[in-house]
CSV table of C-alpha atoms in Angstrom, one decimal:
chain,number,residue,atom,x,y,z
A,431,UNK,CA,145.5,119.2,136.7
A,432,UNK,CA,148.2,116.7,135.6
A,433,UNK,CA,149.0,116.4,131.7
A,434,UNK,CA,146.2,114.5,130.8
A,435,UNK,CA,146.1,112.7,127.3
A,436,UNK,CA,142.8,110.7,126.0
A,437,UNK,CA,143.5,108.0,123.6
A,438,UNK,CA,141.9,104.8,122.3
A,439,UNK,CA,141.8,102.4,124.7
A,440,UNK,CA,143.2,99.1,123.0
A,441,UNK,CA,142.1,95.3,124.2
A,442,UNK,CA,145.2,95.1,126.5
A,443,UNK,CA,143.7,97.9,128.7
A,444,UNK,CA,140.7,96.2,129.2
A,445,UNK,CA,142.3,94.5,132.9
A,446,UNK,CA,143.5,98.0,133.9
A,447,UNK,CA,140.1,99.6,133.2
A,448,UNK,CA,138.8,96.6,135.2
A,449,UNK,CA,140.6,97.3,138.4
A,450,UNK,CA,139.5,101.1,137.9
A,451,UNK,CA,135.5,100.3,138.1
A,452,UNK,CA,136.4,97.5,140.9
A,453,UNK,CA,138.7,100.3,142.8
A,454,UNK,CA,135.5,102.9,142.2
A,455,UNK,CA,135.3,104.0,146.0
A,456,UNK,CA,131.3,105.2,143.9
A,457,UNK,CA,130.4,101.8,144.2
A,458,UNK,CA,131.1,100.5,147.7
A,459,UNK,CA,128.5,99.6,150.0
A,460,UNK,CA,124.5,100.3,148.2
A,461,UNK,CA,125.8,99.9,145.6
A,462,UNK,CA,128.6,97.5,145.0
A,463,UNK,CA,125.9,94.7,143.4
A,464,UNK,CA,126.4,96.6,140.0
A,465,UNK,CA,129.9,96.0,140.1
A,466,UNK,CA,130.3,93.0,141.8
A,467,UNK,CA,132.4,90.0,139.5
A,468,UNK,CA,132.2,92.6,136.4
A,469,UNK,CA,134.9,92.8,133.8
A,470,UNK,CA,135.9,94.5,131.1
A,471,UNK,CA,136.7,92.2,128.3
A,472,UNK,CA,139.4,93.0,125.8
A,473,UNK,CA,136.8,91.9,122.9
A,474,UNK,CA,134.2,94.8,124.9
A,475,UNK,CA,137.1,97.1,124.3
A,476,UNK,CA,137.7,96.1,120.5
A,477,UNK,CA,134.2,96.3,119.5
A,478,UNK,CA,133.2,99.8,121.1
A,479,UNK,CA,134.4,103.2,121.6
A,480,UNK,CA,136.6,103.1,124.6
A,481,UNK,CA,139.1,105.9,125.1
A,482,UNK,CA,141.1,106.2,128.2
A,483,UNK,CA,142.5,110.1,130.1
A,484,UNK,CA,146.2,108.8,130.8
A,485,UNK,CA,148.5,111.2,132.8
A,486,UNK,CA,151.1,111.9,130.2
A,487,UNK,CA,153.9,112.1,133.2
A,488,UNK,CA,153.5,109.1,135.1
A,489,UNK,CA,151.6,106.9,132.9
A,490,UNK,CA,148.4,106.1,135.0
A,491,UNK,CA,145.3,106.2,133.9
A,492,UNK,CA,143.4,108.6,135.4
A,493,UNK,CA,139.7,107.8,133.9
A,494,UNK,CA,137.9,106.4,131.1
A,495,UNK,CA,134.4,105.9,129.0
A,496,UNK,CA,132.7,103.8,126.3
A,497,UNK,CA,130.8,105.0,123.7
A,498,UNK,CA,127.9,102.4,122.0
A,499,UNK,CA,127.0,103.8,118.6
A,500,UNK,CA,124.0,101.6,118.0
A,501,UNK,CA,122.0,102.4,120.2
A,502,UNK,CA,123.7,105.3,121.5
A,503,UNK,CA,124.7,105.5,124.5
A,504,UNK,CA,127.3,106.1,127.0
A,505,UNK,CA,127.8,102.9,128.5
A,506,UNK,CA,130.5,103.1,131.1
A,507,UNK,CA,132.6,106.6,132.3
A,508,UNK,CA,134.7,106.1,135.4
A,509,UNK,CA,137.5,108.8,137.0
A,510,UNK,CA,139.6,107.3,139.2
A,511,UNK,CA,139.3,108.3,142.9
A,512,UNK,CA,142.3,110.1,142.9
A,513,UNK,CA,141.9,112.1,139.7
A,514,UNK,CA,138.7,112.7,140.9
A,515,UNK,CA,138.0,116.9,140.9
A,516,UNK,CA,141.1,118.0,139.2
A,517,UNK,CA,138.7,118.2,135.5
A,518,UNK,CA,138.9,114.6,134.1
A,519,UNK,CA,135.5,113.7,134.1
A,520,UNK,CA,134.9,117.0,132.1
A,521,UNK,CA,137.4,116.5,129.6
A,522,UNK,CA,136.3,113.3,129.1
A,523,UNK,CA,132.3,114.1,128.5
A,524,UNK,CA,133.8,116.5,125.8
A,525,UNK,CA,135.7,113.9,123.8
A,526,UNK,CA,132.9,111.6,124.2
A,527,UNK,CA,130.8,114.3,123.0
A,528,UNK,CA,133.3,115.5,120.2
A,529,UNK,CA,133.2,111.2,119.2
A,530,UNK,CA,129.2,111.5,119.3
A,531,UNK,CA,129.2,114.1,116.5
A,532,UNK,CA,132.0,112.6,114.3
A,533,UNK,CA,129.7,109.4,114.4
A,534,UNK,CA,126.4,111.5,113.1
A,535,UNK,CA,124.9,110.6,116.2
A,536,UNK,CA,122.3,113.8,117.8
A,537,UNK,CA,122.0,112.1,121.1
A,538,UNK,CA,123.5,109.9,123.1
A,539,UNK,CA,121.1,108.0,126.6
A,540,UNK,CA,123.1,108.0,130.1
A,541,UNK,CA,121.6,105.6,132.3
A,542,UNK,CA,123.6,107.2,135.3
A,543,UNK,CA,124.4,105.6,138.5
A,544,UNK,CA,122.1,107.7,141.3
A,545,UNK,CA,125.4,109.8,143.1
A,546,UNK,CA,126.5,110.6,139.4
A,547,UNK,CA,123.2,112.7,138.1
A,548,UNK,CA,124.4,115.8,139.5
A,549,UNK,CA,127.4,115.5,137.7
A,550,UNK,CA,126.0,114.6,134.4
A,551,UNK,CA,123.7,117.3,134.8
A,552,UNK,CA,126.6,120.0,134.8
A,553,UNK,CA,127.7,118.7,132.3
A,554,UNK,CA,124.6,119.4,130.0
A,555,UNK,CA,122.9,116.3,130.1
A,556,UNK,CA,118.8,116.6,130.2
A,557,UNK,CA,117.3,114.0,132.8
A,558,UNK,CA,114.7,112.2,130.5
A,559,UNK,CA,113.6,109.8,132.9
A,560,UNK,CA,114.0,106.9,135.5
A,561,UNK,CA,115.4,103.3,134.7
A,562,UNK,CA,113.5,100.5,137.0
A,563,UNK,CA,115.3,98.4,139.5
A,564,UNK,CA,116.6,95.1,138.1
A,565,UNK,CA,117.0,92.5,140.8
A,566,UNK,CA,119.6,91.2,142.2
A,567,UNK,CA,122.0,93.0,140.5
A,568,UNK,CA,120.7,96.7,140.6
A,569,UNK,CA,117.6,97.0,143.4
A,570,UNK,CA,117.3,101.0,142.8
A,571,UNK,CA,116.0,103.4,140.4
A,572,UNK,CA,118.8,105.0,138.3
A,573,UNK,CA,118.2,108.5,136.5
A,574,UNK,CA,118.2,108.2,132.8
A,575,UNK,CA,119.8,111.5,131.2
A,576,UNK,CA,120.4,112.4,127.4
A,577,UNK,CA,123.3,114.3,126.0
A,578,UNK,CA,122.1,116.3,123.0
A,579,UNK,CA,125.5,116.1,120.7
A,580,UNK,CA,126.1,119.8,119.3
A,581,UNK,CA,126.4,120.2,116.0
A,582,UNK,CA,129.8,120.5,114.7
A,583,UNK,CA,131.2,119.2,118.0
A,584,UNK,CA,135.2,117.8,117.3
A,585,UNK,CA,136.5,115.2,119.7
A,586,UNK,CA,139.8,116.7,121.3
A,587,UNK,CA,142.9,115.4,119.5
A,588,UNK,CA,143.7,111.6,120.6
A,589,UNK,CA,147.3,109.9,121.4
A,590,UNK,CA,147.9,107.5,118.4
């Protein structure tokens, strides 16, 4: 794996996180409705939890996710295609994790896009239930999942 650093994600990141969901080869055909037109706003990026896996060496970012405190829930995670496999995702549900239990929360609701569940589910996530369609936008079930936040859990060290 490349020399991954996570670090909050700051409002001018909010255009390169954009092109990483609209990039998302996850999303193509079924279901590119969910992402269709969507942006990340730089004031979405300021008001929540949004750290970002950079590759220390050549600068890219290689993934992201967004945290909501209130409710709590993780909102958005994406890995680009690319880093996809080499352990981002992982590392990333453990800082998110590690932010969870700094922020007293116990659990944290994943409303997971369908091809993601397995995923979620290795990574210790509980499937809880099943989130109904919302036309136009979303015409499928999605699994909902819940993370329960270990106690004592430390996010990994961040980049400043």
């Amino acid at each position: 794996m490349q020399s991954i650093t996570i670090r909050r994600a700051v409002a001018q990141d909010a255009e390169r996180l954009t092109q990483l969901i609209q990039q998302s080869s996850a999303y193509r055909g079924r279901y590119a409705s969910i992402i269709s037109g969507y942006r990340l706003t730089p004031e979405y990026v300021t008001r929540h939890r949004v750290f970002a896996a950079v590759d220390a060496t050549t600068g890219r970012t290689a993934g992201f996710y967004s945290l909501v405190l209130d409710p709590p829930e993780l909102d958005l995670a994406f890995v680009a295609d690319e880093a996809q496999g080499l352990g981002v995702g992982r590392l990333l549900i453990g800082h998110m994790l590690g932010q969870a239990a700094e922020a007293g929360l116990t659990g944290v609701r994943v409303v997971s896009h369908p091809p993601a569940e397995r995923f979620y589910r290795r990574m210790g996530a509980q499937r809880v239930g099943t989130v109904a369609p919302v036309p136009p936008k979303v015409s499928w079930e999605r699994p909902e999942l819940r993370f329960t936040v270990p106690r004592g859990a430390t996010a990994a060290p961040t980049a400043p």
